[in-house]
Coordinates of C-alpha atoms and ligand atoms in Angstrom, one line a residue:
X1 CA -20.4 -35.7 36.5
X2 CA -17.9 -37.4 34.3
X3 CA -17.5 -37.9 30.5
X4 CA -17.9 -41.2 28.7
X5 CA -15.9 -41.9 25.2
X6 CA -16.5 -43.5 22.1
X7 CA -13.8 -44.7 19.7
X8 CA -13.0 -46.9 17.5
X9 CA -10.7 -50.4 17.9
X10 CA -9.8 -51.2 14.6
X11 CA -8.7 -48.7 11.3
X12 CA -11.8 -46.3 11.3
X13 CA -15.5 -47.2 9.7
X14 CA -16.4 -49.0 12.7
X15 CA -19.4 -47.6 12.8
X16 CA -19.0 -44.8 15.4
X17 CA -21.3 -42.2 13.8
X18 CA -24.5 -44.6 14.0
X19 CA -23.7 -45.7 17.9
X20 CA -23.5 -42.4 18.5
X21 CA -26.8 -41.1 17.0
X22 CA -28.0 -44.1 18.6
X23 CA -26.4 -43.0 22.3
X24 CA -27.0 -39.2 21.9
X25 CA -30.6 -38.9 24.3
X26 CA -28.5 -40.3 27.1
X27 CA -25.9 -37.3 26.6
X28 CA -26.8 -33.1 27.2
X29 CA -23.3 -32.9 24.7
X30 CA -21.5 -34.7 22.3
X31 CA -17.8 -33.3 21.3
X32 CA -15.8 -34.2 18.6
X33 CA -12.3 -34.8 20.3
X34 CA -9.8 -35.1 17.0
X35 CA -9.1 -35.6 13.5
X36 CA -10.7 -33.7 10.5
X37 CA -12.6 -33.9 7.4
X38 CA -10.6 -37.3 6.6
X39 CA -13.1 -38.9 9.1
X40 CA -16.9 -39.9 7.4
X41 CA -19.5 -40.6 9.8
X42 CA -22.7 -42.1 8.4
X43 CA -25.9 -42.2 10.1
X44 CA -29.3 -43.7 8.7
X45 CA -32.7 -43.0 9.8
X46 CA -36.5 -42.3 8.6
X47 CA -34.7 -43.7 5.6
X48 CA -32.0 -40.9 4.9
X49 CA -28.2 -41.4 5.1
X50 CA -26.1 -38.5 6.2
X51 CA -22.3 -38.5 6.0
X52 CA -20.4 -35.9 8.7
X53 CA -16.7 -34.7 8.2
X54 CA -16.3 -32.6 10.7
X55 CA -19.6 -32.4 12.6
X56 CA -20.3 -34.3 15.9
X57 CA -23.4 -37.2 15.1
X58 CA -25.4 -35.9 18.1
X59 CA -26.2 -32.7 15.7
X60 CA -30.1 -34.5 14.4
X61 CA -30.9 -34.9 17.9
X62 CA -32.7 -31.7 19.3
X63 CA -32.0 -31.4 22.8
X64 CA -28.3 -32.1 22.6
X65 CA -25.0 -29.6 22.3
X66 CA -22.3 -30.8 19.4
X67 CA -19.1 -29.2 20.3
X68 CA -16.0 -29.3 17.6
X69 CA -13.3 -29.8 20.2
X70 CA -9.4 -28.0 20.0
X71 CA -7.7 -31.3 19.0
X72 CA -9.8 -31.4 15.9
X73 CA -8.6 -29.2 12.0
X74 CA -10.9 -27.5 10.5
X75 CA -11.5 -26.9 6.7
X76 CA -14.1 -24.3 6.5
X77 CA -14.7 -25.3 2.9
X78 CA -16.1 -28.5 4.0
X79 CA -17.7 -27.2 7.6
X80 CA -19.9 -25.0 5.6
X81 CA -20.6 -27.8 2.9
X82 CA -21.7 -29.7 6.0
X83 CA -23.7 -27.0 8.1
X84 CA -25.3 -26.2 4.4
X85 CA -26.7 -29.8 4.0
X86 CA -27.8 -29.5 7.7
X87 CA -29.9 -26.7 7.0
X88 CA -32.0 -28.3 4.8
X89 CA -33.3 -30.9 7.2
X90 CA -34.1 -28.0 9.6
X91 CA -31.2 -28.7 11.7
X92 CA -31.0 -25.5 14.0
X93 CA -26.8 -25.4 13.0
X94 CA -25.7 -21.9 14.5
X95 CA -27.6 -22.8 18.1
X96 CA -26.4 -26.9 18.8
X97 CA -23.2 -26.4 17.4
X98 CA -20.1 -24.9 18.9
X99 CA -16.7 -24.7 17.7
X100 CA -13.5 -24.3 19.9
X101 CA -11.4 -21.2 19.5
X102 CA -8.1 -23.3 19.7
X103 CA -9.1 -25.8 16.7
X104 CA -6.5 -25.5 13.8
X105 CA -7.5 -24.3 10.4
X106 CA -6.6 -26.2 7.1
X107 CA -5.8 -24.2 4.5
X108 CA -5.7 -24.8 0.6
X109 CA -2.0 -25.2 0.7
X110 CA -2.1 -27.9 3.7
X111 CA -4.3 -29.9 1.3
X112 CA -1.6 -29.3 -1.7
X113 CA 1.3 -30.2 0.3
X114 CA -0.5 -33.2 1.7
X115 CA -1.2 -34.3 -2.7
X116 CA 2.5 -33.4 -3.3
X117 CA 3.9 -35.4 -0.1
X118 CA 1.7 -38.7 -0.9
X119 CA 2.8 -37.9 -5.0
X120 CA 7.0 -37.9 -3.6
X121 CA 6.0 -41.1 -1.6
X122 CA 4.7 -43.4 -5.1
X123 CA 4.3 -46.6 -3.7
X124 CA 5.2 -45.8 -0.6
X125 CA 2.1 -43.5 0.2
X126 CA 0.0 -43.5 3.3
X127 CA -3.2 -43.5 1.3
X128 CA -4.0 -40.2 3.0
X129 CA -7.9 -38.8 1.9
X130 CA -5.9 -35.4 1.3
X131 CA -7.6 -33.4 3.3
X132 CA -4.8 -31.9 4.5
X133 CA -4.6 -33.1 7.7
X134 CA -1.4 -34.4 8.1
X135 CA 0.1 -30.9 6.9
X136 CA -2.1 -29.5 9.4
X137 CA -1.0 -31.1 12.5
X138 CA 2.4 -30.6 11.3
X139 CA 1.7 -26.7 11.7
X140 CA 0.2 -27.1 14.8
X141 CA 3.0 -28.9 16.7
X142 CA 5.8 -26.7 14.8
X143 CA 3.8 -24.0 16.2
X144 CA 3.0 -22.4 13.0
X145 CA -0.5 -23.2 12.7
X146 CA -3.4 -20.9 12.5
X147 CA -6.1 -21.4 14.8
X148 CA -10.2 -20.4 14.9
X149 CA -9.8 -18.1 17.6
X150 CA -7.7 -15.9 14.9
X151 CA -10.1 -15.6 12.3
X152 CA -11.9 -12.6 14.1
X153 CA -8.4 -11.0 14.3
X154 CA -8.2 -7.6 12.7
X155 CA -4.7 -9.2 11.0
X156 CA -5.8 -12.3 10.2
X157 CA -5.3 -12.2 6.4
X158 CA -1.9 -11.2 6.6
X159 CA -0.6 -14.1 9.3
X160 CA -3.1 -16.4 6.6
X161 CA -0.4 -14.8 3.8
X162 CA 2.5 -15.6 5.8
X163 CA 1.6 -18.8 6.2
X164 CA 0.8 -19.5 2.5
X165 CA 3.9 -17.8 1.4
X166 CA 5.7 -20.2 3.8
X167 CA 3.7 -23.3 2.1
X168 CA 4.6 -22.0 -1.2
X169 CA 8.2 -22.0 -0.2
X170 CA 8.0 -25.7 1.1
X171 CA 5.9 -26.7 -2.1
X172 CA 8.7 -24.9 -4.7
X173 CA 10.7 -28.5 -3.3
X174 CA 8.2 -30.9 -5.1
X175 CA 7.6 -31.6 -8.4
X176 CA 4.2 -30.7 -8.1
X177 CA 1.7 -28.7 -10.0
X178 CA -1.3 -26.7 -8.5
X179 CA -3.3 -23.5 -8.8
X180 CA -4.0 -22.2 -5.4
X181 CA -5.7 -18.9 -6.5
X182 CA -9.8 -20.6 -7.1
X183 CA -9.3 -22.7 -4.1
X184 CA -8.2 -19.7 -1.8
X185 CA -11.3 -17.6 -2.6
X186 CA -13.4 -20.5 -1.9
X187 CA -11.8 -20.9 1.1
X188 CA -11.7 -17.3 2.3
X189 CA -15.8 -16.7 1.5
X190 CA -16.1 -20.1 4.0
X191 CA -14.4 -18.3 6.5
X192 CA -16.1 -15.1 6.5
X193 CA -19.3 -17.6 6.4
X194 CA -17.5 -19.8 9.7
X195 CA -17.4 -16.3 11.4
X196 CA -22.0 -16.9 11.9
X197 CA -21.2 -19.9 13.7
X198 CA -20.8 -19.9 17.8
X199 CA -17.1 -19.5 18.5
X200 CA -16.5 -20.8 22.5
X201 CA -13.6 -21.2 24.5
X202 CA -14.5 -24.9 24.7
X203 CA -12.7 -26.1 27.6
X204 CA -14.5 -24.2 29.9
X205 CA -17.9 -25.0 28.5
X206 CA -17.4 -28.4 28.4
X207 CA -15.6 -28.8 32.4
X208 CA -18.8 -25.9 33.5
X209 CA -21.2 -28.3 31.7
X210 CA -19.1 -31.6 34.3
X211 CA -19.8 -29.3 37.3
X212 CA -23.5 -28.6 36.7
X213 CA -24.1 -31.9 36.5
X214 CA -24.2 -32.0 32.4
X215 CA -23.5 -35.4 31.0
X216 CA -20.8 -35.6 27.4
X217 CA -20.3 -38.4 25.3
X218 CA -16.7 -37.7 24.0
X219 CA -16.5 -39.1 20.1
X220 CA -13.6 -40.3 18.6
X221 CA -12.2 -40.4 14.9
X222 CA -10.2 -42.5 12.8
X223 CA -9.4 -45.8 15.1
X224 CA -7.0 -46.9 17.3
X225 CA -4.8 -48.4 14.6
X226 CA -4.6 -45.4 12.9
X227 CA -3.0 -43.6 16.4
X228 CA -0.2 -41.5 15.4
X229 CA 2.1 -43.0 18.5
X230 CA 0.5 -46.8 18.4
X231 CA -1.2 -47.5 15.2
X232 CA 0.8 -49.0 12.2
X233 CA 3.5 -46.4 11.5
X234 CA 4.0 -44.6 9.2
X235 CA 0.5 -45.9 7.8
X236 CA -1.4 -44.0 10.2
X237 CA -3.2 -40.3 10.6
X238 CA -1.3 -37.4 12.4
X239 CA -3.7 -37.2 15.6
X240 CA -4.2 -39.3 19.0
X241 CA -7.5 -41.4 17.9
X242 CA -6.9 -42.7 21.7
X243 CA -9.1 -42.4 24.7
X244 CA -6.0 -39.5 25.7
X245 CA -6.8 -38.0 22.7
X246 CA -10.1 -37.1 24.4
X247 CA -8.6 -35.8 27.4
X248 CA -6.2 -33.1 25.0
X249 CA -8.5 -33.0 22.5
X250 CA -11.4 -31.2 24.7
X251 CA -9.5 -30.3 27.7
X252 CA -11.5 -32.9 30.0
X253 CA -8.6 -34.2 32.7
X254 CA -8.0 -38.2 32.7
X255 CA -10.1 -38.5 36.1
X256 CA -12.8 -37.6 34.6
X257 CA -13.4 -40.0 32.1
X258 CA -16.2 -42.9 33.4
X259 CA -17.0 -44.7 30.2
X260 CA -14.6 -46.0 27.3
X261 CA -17.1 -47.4 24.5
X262 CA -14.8 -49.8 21.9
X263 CA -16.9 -50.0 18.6
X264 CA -15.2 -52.7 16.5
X265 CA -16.9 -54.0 13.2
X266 CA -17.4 -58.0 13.4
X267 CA -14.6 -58.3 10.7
X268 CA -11.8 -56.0 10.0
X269 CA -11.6 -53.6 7.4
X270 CA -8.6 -50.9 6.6
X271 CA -8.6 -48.5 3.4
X272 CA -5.4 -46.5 2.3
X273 CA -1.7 -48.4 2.6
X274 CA -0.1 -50.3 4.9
X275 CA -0.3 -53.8 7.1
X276 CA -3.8 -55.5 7.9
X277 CA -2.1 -59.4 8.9
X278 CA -6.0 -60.8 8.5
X279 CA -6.7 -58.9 4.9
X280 CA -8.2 -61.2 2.5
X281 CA -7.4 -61.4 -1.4
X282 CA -10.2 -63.6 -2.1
X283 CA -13.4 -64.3 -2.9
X284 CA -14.5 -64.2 0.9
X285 CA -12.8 -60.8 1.1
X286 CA -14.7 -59.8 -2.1
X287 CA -18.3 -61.3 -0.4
X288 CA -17.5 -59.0 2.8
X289 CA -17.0 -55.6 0.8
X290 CA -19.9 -56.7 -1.6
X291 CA -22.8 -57.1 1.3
X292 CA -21.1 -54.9 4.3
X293 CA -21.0 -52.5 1.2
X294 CA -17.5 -50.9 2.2
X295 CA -16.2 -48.1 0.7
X296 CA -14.9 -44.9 2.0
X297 CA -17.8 -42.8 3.8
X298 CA -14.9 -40.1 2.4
X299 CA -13.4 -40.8 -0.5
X300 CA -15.9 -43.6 -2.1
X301 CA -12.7 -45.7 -2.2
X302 CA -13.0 -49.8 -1.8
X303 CA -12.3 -50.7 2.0
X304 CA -9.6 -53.6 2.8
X305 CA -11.2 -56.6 4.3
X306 CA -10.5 -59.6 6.6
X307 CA -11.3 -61.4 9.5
X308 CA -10.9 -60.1 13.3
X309 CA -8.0 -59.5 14.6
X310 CA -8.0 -60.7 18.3
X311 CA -4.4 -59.4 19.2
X312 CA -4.7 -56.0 18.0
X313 CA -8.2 -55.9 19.5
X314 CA -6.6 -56.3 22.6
X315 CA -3.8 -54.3 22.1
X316 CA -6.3 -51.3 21.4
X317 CA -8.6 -52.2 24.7
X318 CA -5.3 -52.5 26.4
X319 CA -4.2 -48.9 25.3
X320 CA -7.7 -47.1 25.5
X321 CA -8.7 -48.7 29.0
X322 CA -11.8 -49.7 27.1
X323 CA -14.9 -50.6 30.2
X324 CA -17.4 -51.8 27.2
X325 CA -17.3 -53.2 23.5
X326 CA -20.1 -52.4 21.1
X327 CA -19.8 -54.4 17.9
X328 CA -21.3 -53.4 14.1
X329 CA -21.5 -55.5 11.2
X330 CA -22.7 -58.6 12.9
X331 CA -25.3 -58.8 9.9
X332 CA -22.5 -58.9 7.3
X333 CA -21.2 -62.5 8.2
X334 CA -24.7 -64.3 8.0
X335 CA -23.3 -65.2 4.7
X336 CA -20.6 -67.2 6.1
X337 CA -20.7 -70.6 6.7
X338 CA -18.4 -70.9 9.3
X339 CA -15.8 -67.5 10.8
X340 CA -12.5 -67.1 11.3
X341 CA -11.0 -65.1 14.0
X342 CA -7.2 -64.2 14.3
X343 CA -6.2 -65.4 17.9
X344 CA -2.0 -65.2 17.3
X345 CA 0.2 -64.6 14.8
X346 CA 3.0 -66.8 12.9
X347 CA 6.3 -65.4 12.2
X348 CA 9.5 -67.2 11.1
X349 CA 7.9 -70.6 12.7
X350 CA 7.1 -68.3 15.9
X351 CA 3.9 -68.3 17.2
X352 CA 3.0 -64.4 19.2
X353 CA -0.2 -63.6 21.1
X354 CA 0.5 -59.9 21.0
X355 CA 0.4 -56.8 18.4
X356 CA 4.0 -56.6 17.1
X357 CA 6.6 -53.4 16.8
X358 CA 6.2 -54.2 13.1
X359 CA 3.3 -55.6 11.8
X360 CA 4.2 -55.0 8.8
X361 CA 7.2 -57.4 8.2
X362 CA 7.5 -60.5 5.5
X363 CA 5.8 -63.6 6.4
X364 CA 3.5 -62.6 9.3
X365 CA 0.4 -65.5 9.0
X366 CA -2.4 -65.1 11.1
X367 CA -2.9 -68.0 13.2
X368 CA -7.3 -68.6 13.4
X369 CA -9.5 -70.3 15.2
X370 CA -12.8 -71.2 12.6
X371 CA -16.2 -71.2 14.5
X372 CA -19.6 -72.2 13.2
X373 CA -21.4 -69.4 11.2
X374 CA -24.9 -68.7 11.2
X375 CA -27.3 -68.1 8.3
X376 CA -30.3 -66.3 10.1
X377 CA -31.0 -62.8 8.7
X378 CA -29.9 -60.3 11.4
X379 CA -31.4 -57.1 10.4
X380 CA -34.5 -56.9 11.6
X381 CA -33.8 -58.4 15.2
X382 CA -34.0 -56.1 18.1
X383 CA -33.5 -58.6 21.1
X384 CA -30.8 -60.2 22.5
X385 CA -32.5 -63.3 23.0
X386 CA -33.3 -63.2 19.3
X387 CA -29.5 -63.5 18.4
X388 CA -28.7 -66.7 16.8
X389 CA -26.6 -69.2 19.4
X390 CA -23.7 -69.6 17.1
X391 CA -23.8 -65.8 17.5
X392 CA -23.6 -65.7 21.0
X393 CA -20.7 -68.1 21.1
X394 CA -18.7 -66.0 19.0
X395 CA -19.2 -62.8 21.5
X396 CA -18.6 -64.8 24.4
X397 CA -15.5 -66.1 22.7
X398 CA -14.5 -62.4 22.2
X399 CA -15.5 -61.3 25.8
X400 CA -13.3 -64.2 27.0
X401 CA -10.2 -63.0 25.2
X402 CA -10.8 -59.5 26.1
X403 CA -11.9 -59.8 29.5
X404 CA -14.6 -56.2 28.4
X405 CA -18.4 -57.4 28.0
X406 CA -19.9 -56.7 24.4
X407 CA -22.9 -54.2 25.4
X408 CA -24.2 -53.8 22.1
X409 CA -24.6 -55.5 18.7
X410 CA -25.7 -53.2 15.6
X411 CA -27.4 -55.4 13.1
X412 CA -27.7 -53.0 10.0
X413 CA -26.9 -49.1 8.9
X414 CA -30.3 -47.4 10.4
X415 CA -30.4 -46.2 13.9
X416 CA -33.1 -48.8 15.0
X417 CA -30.7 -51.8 13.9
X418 CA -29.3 -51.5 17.0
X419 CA -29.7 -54.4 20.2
X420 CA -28.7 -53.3 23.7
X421 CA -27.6 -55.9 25.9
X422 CA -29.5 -55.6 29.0
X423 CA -27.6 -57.9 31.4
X424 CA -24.1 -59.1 31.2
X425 CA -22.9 -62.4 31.9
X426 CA -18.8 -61.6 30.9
Ligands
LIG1 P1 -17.5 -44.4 11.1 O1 -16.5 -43.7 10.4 O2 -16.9 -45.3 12.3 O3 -18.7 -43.6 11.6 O4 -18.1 -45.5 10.1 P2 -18.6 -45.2 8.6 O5 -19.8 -44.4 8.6 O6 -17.4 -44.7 7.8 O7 -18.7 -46.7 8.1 C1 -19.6 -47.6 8.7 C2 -20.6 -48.0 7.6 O8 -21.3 -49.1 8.0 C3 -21.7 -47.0 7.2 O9 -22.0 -47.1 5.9 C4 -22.8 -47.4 8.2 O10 -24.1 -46.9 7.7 C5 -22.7 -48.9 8.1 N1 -23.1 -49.6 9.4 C6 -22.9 -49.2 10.7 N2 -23.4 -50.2 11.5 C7 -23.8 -51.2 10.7 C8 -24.3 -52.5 11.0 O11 -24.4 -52.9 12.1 N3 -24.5 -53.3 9.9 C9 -24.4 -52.8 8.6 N4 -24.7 -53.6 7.6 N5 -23.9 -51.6 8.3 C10 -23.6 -50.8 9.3
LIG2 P1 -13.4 -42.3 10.3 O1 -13.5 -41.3 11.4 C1 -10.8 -44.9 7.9 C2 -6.9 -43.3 6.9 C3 -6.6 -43.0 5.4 C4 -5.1 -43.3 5.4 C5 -4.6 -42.8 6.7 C6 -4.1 -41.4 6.8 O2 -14.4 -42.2 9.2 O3 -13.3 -43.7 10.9 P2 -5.1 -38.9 6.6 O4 -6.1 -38.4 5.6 O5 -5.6 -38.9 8.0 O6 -3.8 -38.4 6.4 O7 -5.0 -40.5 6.1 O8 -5.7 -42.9 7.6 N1 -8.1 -42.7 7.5 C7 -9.2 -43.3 7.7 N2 -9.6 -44.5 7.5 N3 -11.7 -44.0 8.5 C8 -11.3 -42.8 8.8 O9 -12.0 -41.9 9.6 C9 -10.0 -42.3 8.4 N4 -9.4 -41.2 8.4 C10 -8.1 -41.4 7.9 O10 -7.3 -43.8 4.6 O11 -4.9 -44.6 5.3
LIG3 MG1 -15.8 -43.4 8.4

């Protein structure tokens, strides 16, 4: 058996929490591959949003395994906020959920040094949700980090005090205030309550699991944009969001990947710093945040928002080897009377049909193409054939670009907004 992944295309808050949910009975396991608590995963259904941090979104299905891979970082603070509001809807948290030994902790002081790093930076911050999780990967590839496997060490709150001492050395640097002493305890009762949960050497599980015939859906966080090797540098988070990023992330070698699901939002949307060529400073902009209701699943700030961006679509397909698109938010642009869609960019007079080294550099103009809208009210179709025409256009015109056929359209939050293409004519 081989595993299938899901990730996202564009700068997170594609949607990949609901597709998941919505995927999860095809799938014995769903792991968690990267990133932290800066990712927010919302799923809707019987009329109840959840948001998950850390948690896989398979975790309301009952006959499915959620397994917190190595390549993800870990605040227990948060993990045990989350397995908390689990409980009360029943969920049976300390038998579907397993965490792997070799996933890195973030400690109080990783989320102090990641407030005093973005305060240094003033205008020049990343936007991070301060989670800590670049200070966290920093540990981990110095080699300093501290991992799940140690908390049932006999020593482990004297390497957690070497650590911290180290942290408080590095934080003496900033100008930065903080009182580390009511966050620690907090911190320390989460990890004495993360010791009830199933600790597993994950890799093994999850390649036994491939040899008995199991089936895993791998989830991604964050989005390819945000790829700390291909996304927009320096404005990115400190993991590999990539279709890799599964493969280090849970252990699972490259050949056995079948399946790399592409969710990409109908629009674009980007929240923290740094470049997004198709943002929109308008009214039109305004009218996309207002009725795709975008703001942080995280942090509750206002998401960025534009038009799609063909080029770094296909720079992220490209770099993910993505075999099917799925695409949210189709709803959100009944409101517009006609669509734009980035096909090249404009820079000094020159016109490019690829993602740029910097995409971030003065005078970069989207070049668009401007389709017909449609008006009809998506959110209560559940066919295909339902789809308005000027709909279908604008997906064919996307699989033509792409060369990948769209295999799903999501049409609104809740898990039953959701059409499956049956047969593909890309
Ligand atoms: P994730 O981080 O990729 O899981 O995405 P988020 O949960 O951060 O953001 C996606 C937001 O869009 C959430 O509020 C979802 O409930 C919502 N959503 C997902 N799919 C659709 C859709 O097709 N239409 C609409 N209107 N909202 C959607
Ligand atoms: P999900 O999984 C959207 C962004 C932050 C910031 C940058 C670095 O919900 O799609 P970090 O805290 O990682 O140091 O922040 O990355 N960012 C996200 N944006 N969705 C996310 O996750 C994100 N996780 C981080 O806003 O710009
Ligand atoms: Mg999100």
């Amino acid at each position: 058996m081989k595993a299938d992944v899901l990730l996202g295309l564009q700068w997170g808050d594609e949607g990949k929490g609901k597709i998941v949910d919505v995927l999860t009975p095809n799938y014995e396991i769903i792991a968690r591959f990267q990133g932290g608590p800066n990712a927010g995963h919302t799923l809707e259904f019987n009329g109840i949003k959840h948001v998950l941090h850390t948690i896989p979104s398979g975790v309301f299905r009952d006959t499915t395994m959620n397994v917190i891979g190595n390549g993800v970082v870990i605040d227990p603070i948060i993990l045990k906020k989350e397995i908390e509001a689990l409980l009360q809807y029943d969920v049976p948290v300390f038998k579907n959920i397993l965490i792997s030994r070799k996933a890195h902790l973030i400690l109080p002081t990783h989320r102090i040094l990641d407030a005093a790093n973005e305060h240094q930076k003033g205008k020049m911050k990343i936007g991070s949700t301060l989670k800590g999780i670049g200070p966290t990967y920093m540990d981990k590839t110095g080699r300093n980090g501290l991992r799940i496997g140690d908390v049932l060490k006999p020593n482990f709150r004297e390497i957690y005090d070497q650590l911290v001492s180290k942290h408080e050395h590095m934080l003496a640097q900033f100008d930065f205030d903080y009182d580390l002493a009511p966050m620690q305890q907090e911190w320390l009762e989460s990890i004495e309550f993360l010791k009830k949960m199933t600790i597993i050497d994950s890799e093994h599980y999850l390649n036994n699991a491939l040899n008995s015939g199991k089936s895993i859906l791998a989830e991604g966080a964050q989005g390819s944009l945000l790829d700390i090797d291909f996304g927009t540098y320096p404005y990115v988070t400190s993991s590999n969001t990539l279709c890799s990023g599964a493969c280090s992330g849970l252990g699972i070698a490259p050949n056995r990947i079948q399946e790399v699901f592409g969710i990409f939002k109908a629009y674009c949307t980007r929240v923290g710093s740094g470049p997004f060529p198709t943002e929109l400073h308008d009214d039109t902009g305004e009218m996309m945040r207002k009725v795709g209701h975008e703001f942080g699943a995280t942090t509750g700030r206002p998401r960025r928002c534009g038009w799609l961006d063909l080029p770094a679509l296909k720079y992220a397909i490209m770099i993910n080897g993505v075999t099917q698109l799925l695409m949210t938010k189709a709803d959100v642009l009944s409101v517009f009377e006609s669509i734009k869609v980035c096909t090249a960019y404009e820079i000094n007079g020159e016109v490019i049909d690829y993602f740029p080294y910097d995409v971030n550099i003065e005078g970069i103009k989207p070049v668009y193409k401007e389709i017909p809208g449609w008006s009809e009210d998506l959110t209560a179709m559940n066919q295909w054939e339902q789809l308005p025409p000027e709909l279908i256009d604008y997906i064919a015109f996307i699989e033509h670009e792409t060369g990948v056929p769209v295999r799903v359209v999501s049409v609104g939050p809740d898990r039953s907004q959701t059409i499956l293409r049956e047969t593909v004519s890309a």
